[in-house]
PDB file of C-alpha atoms and ligand atoms in Angstrom:
ATOM      1  CA  MET A  10     -12.257 -16.819   4.770  1.00  0.00           C
ATOM      2  CA  ARG A  11      -8.223 -16.208   4.353  1.00  0.00           C
ATOM      3  CA  VAL A  12      -6.868 -13.562   6.529  1.00  0.00           C
ATOM      4  CA  GLY A  13      -3.688 -11.446   4.821  1.00  0.00           C
ATOM      5  CA  HIS A  14      -1.408  -9.000   6.533  1.00  0.00           C
ATOM      6  CA  GLY A  15       1.392  -6.879   4.759  1.00  0.00           C
ATOM      7  CA  PHE A  16       3.919  -4.363   6.252  1.00  0.00           C
ATOM      8  CA  ASP A  17       6.193  -2.109   4.237  1.00  0.00           C
ATOM      9  CA  VAL A  18       8.921   0.759   4.922  1.00  0.00           C
ATOM     10  CA  HIS A  19      10.040   3.301   2.802  1.00  0.00           C
ATOM     11  CA  ALA A  20      12.898   6.051   3.649  1.00  0.00           C
ATOM     12  CA  PHE A  21      12.706   9.880   2.793  1.00  0.00           C
ATOM     13  CA  GLY A  22      15.037  10.935   0.194  1.00  0.00           C
ATOM     14  CA  PRO A  23      14.879  14.210  -2.088  1.00  0.00           C
ATOM     15  CA  GLY A  24      12.032  14.934  -3.882  1.00  0.00           C
ATOM     16  CA  ASP A  25       8.575  16.891  -3.550  1.00  0.00           C
ATOM     17  CA  GLY A  26       5.770  14.868  -2.525  1.00  0.00           C
ATOM     18  CA  LEU A  27       4.737  11.214  -1.316  1.00  0.00           C
ATOM     19  CA  MET A  28       2.469   8.678  -3.199  1.00  0.00           C
ATOM     20  CA  LEU A  29       0.341   7.255  -0.690  1.00  0.00           C
ATOM     21  CA  CYS A  30      -2.714   4.598  -1.406  1.00  0.00           C
ATOM     22  CA  GLY A  31      -2.256   6.196  -4.797  1.00  0.00           C
ATOM     23  CA  ILE A  32      -2.737  10.022  -3.972  1.00  0.00           C
ATOM     24  CA  LYS A  33       0.119  12.247  -4.212  1.00  0.00           C
ATOM     25  CA  VAL A  34       0.432  14.057  -0.650  1.00  0.00           C
ATOM     26  CA  PRO A  35       2.929  17.387  -0.998  1.00  0.00           C
ATOM     27  CA  PHE A  36       5.403  17.047   1.053  1.00  0.00           C
ATOM     28  CA  ASP A  37       9.048  18.366   1.009  1.00  0.00           C
ATOM     29  CA  ARG A  38      10.604  14.965   0.618  1.00  0.00           C
ATOM     30  CA  ALA A  39       9.860  12.114  -1.675  1.00  0.00           C
ATOM     31  CA  PHE A  40      10.391   8.073  -0.836  1.00  0.00           C
ATOM     32  CA  VAL A  41      13.508   6.539  -1.862  1.00  0.00           C
ATOM     33  CA  ALA A  42      12.334   3.546  -3.824  1.00  0.00           C
ATOM     34  CA  HIS A  43      12.552   1.565  -7.069  1.00  0.00           C
ATOM     35  CA  SER A  44       8.878   2.080  -7.502  1.00  0.00           C
ATOM     36  CA  ASP A  45       6.738   5.066  -6.797  1.00  0.00           C
ATOM     37  CA  GLY A  46       7.240   4.074  -3.248  1.00  0.00           C
ATOM     38  CA  ASP A  47       3.675   3.877  -2.160  1.00  0.00           C
ATOM     39  CA  VAL A  48       4.539   2.063   0.935  1.00  0.00           C
ATOM     40  CA  ALA A  49       0.700   1.464   1.681  1.00  0.00           C
ATOM     41  CA  LEU A  50      -0.343   0.313  -1.356  1.00  0.00           C
ATOM     42  CA  HIS A  51       2.890  -2.373  -1.004  1.00  0.00           C
ATOM     43  CA  ALA A  52       1.605  -3.178   2.259  1.00  0.00           C
ATOM     44  CA  LEU A  53      -1.798  -4.027   0.745  1.00  0.00           C
ATOM     45  CA  THR A  54      -0.274  -6.191  -2.189  1.00  0.00           C
ATOM     46  CA  ASP A  55       1.663  -8.201   0.251  1.00  0.00           C
ATOM     47  CA  ALA A  56      -1.584  -8.567   2.196  1.00  0.00           C
ATOM     48  CA  LEU A  57      -3.295  -9.849  -0.722  1.00  0.00           C
ATOM     49  CA  LEU A  58      -0.540 -12.340  -1.751  1.00  0.00           C
ATOM     50  CA  GLY A  59      -0.088 -13.800   1.695  1.00  0.00           C
ATOM     51  CA  ALA A  60      -3.917 -14.244   2.019  1.00  0.00           C
ATOM     52  CA  ALA A  61      -3.899 -16.169  -1.135  1.00  0.00           C
ATOM     53  CA  GLY A  62      -0.374 -18.050  -0.417  1.00  0.00           C
ATOM     54  CA  LEU A  63       1.214 -16.592  -3.178  1.00  0.00           C
ATOM     55  CA  GLY A  64       4.483 -15.361  -1.786  1.00  0.00           C
ATOM     56  CA  ASP A  65       5.300 -11.866  -1.559  1.00  0.00           C
ATOM     57  CA  ILE A  66       5.721  -8.811  -3.999  1.00  0.00           C
ATOM     58  CA  GLY A  67       9.292  -8.940  -3.804  1.00  0.00           C
ATOM     59  CA  ARG A  68       8.913 -12.336  -5.532  1.00  0.00           C
ATOM     60  CA  HIS A  69       6.469 -10.947  -7.867  1.00  0.00           C
ATOM     61  CA  PHE A  70       7.776  -7.766  -8.743  1.00  0.00           C
ATOM     62  CA  PRO A  71      11.619  -7.973  -7.799  1.00  0.00           C
ATOM     63  CA  ASP A  72      13.442  -4.415  -7.505  1.00  0.00           C
ATOM     64  CA  THR A  73      16.381  -5.834  -9.400  1.00  0.00           C
ATOM     65  CA  ASP A  74      13.888  -5.634 -12.719  1.00  0.00           C
ATOM     66  CA  GLU A  75      14.030  -2.738 -14.642  1.00  0.00           C
ATOM     67  CA  ALA A  76      10.502  -3.280 -15.877  1.00  0.00           C
ATOM     68  CA  TRP A  77       9.484  -1.858 -12.402  1.00  0.00           C
ATOM     69  CA  ARG A  78      11.616   1.238 -12.283  1.00  0.00           C
ATOM     70  CA  GLY A  79       9.513   4.146 -10.988  1.00  0.00           C
ATOM     71  CA  ALA A  80       6.379   2.065 -11.074  1.00  0.00           C
ATOM     72  CA  ASP A  81       2.662   2.962 -10.498  1.00  0.00           C
ATOM     73  CA  SER A  82       2.498   0.688  -7.286  1.00  0.00           C
ATOM     74  CA  ARG A  83      -1.808   0.881  -8.250  1.00  0.00           C
ATOM     75  CA  VAL A  84      -0.679  -1.288 -11.420  1.00  0.00           C
ATOM     76  CA  LEU A  85       1.276  -3.807  -9.070  1.00  0.00           C
ATOM     77  CA  LEU A  86      -1.624  -3.997  -7.024  1.00  0.00           C
ATOM     78  CA  ARG A  87      -4.112  -4.440  -9.434  1.00  0.00           C
ATOM     79  CA  THR A  88      -2.127  -6.921 -11.417  1.00  0.00           C
ATOM     80  CA  VAL A  89      -2.495  -9.039  -8.275  1.00  0.00           C
ATOM     81  CA  VAL A  90      -5.982  -8.615  -7.986  1.00  0.00           C
ATOM     82  CA  ASN A  91      -6.179  -9.940 -11.044  1.00  0.00           C
ATOM     83  CA  MET A  92      -4.013 -12.859  -9.974  1.00  0.00           C
ATOM     84  CA  LEU A  93      -6.799 -13.592  -7.380  1.00  0.00           C
ATOM     85  CA  HIS A  94      -9.838 -13.297  -9.599  1.00  0.00           C
ATOM     86  CA  GLU A  95      -8.108 -15.878 -11.849  1.00  0.00           C
ATOM     87  CA  ARG A  96      -7.948 -18.407  -8.452  1.00  0.00           C
ATOM     88  CA  ALA A  97     -11.896 -17.454  -7.773  1.00  0.00           C
ATOM     89  CA  LEU A  98     -10.362 -15.605  -4.551  1.00  0.00           C
ATOM     90  CA  THR A  99     -12.745 -12.716  -3.761  1.00  0.00           C
ATOM     91  CA  VAL A 100     -11.387  -9.609  -1.529  1.00  0.00           C
ATOM     92  CA  ASN A 101     -13.963  -8.772   0.985  1.00  0.00           C
ATOM     93  CA  ASN A 102     -12.200  -5.851   2.905  1.00  0.00           C
ATOM     94  CA  ALA A 103      -9.192  -4.359   3.457  1.00  0.00           C
ATOM     95  CA  ASP A 104      -7.769  -1.755   6.534  1.00  0.00           C
ATOM     96  CA  LEU A 105      -4.649  -0.113   5.954  1.00  0.00           C
ATOM     97  CA  THR A 106      -2.549   2.099   8.888  1.00  0.00           C
ATOM     98  CA  ILE A 107      -0.308   4.628   7.915  1.00  0.00           C
ATOM     99  CA  VAL A 108       2.704   5.595   9.860  1.00  0.00           C
ATOM    100  CA  ALA A 109       4.291   8.751   9.766  1.00  0.00           C
ATOM    101  CA  GLN A 110       4.932  11.700  11.931  1.00  0.00           C
ATOM    102  CA  ALA A 111       4.343  14.085   8.732  1.00  0.00           C
ATOM    103  CA  PRO A 112       2.945  15.490   6.711  1.00  0.00           C
ATOM    104  CA  LYS A 113      -0.502  15.534   8.356  1.00  0.00           C
ATOM    105  CA  LEU A 114      -2.597  12.987   6.255  1.00  0.00           C
ATOM    106  CA  ALA A 115      -6.323  13.634   7.442  1.00  0.00           C
ATOM    107  CA  PRO A 116      -7.142  15.633   4.083  1.00  0.00           C
ATOM    108  CA  PHE A 117      -6.028  12.887   2.079  1.00  0.00           C
ATOM    109  CA  ILE A 118      -7.606   9.935   3.960  1.00  0.00           C
ATOM    110  CA  ASP A 119     -11.114   9.723   1.848  1.00  0.00           C
ATOM    111  CA  ARG A 120      -9.201  10.119  -1.576  1.00  0.00           C
ATOM    112  CA  MET A 121      -6.953   7.252  -0.457  1.00  0.00           C
ATOM    113  CA  CYS A 122     -10.257   4.949   0.361  1.00  0.00           C
ATOM    114  CA  GLU A 123     -11.703   5.825  -2.890  1.00  0.00           C
ATOM    115  CA  CYS A 124      -8.744   4.887  -4.721  1.00  0.00           C
ATOM    116  CA  VAL A 125      -8.153   1.415  -3.216  1.00  0.00           C
ATOM    117  CA  GLN A 126     -11.879   0.706  -3.064  1.00  0.00           C
ATOM    118  CA  ALA A 127     -11.541   1.610  -7.162  1.00  0.00           C
ATOM    119  CA  ASP A 128      -8.735  -0.651  -7.595  1.00  0.00           C
ATOM    120  CA  LEU A 129     -10.191  -3.620  -5.225  1.00  0.00           C
ATOM    121  CA  ALA A 130     -13.586  -3.057  -6.970  1.00  0.00           C
ATOM    122  CA  LEU A 131     -15.183  -2.654  -3.450  1.00  0.00           C
ATOM    123  CA  ALA A 132     -17.947  -0.198  -2.240  1.00  0.00           C
ATOM    124  CA  PRO A 133     -17.584   2.274   0.254  1.00  0.00           C
ATOM    125  CA  GLY A 134     -17.183   1.382   3.858  1.00  0.00           C
ATOM    126  CA  TYR A 135     -15.251  -1.894   2.905  1.00  0.00           C
ATOM    127  CA  VAL A 136     -11.813   0.495   2.873  1.00  0.00           C
ATOM    128  CA  ASN A 137     -10.502   1.691   5.865  1.00  0.00           C
ATOM    129  CA  VAL A 138      -7.501   4.003   5.736  1.00  0.00           C
ATOM    130  CA  LYS A 139      -5.837   5.363   9.143  1.00  0.00           C
ATOM    131  CA  ALA A 140      -3.198   7.392   9.616  1.00  0.00           C
ATOM    132  CA  THR A 141      -1.185   7.608  13.064  1.00  0.00           C
ATOM    133  CA  THR A 142       2.013   9.103  14.067  1.00  0.00           C
ATOM    134  CA  SER A 143       4.341   6.890  16.233  1.00  0.00           C
ATOM    135  CA  GLU A 144       4.520   9.818  19.060  1.00  0.00           C
ATOM    136  CA  GLN A 145       7.982  11.017  17.745  1.00  0.00           C
ATOM    137  CA  LEU A 146       9.554   7.479  18.695  1.00  0.00           C
ATOM    138  CA  GLY A 147      11.546   5.280  16.355  1.00  0.00           C
ATOM    139  CA  PHE A 148      12.440   5.910  12.522  1.00  0.00           C
ATOM    140  CA  THR A 149       8.884   7.333  11.747  1.00  0.00           C
ATOM    141  CA  GLY A 150       8.691   9.534  14.774  1.00  0.00           C
ATOM    142  CA  ARG A 151      12.140  11.259  13.764  1.00  0.00           C
ATOM    143  CA  GLY A 152      10.249  11.721  10.477  1.00  0.00           C
ATOM    144  CA  GLU A 153      13.369   9.430   8.521  1.00  0.00           C
ATOM    145  CA  GLY A 154      10.077   7.425   6.587  1.00  0.00           C
ATOM    146  CA  VAL A 155       6.762   5.885   6.663  1.00  0.00           C
ATOM    147  CA  ALA A 156       5.453   2.509   7.684  1.00  0.00           C
ATOM    148  CA  ALA A 157       2.244   1.273   6.648  1.00  0.00           C
ATOM    149  CA  PHE A 158       0.480  -2.038   7.988  1.00  0.00           C
ATOM    150  CA  ALA A 159      -2.372  -3.712   5.931  1.00  0.00           C
ATOM    151  CA  VAL A 160      -4.974  -6.406   6.683  1.00  0.00           C
ATOM    152  CA  ILE A 161      -7.301  -7.880   4.307  1.00  0.00           C
ATOM    153  CA  THR A 162      -9.775 -10.587   4.065  1.00  0.00           C
ATOM    154  CA  LEU A 163     -10.387 -13.003   1.199  1.00  0.00           C
ATOM    155  CA  SER A 164     -13.280 -15.442   0.545  1.00  0.00           C
ATOM    156  CA  ASP A 165     -12.914 -18.754  -1.551  1.00  0.00           C
ATOM    157  CA  ARG A 166     -15.736 -18.181  -4.635  1.00  0.00           C
TER     158      ARG A 166
HETATM  159 MG1   MG B 215       7.960  -1.160  -0.972  1.00  0.00          MG
END
């Protein structure tokens, strides 16, 4: 059994929605990012790479590479899932926590879980997405951006 942990942050900038776990959440701002800024999928992708001993997302998808400008983070995630399968590594489960003062994410959580389940090829109940505020403390509490944490386990086949 291997455990992987990931963490990511993106700041808000001008725009009209937030990509979180592959779902577009309506909002009066967007993420400032080289890709689509899906902070939750970035944390998840880093957790997968970490458990596999394969470095981090910046090493595989550098933000200096024009190929990844505006990239769909689900494509990055699925690329890493394929890398794991090539190494005979199986994802067992994923647990994600999104820290955002706003918007309210509860109405979107089920769809987020379904999206991540599909990309990880996992059954319902093996992906969990949680949302919390930081009680108006720190950069998330001031509404400057969103943070996300991911923990996953992998098995060597
Ligand atoms: Mg990121």
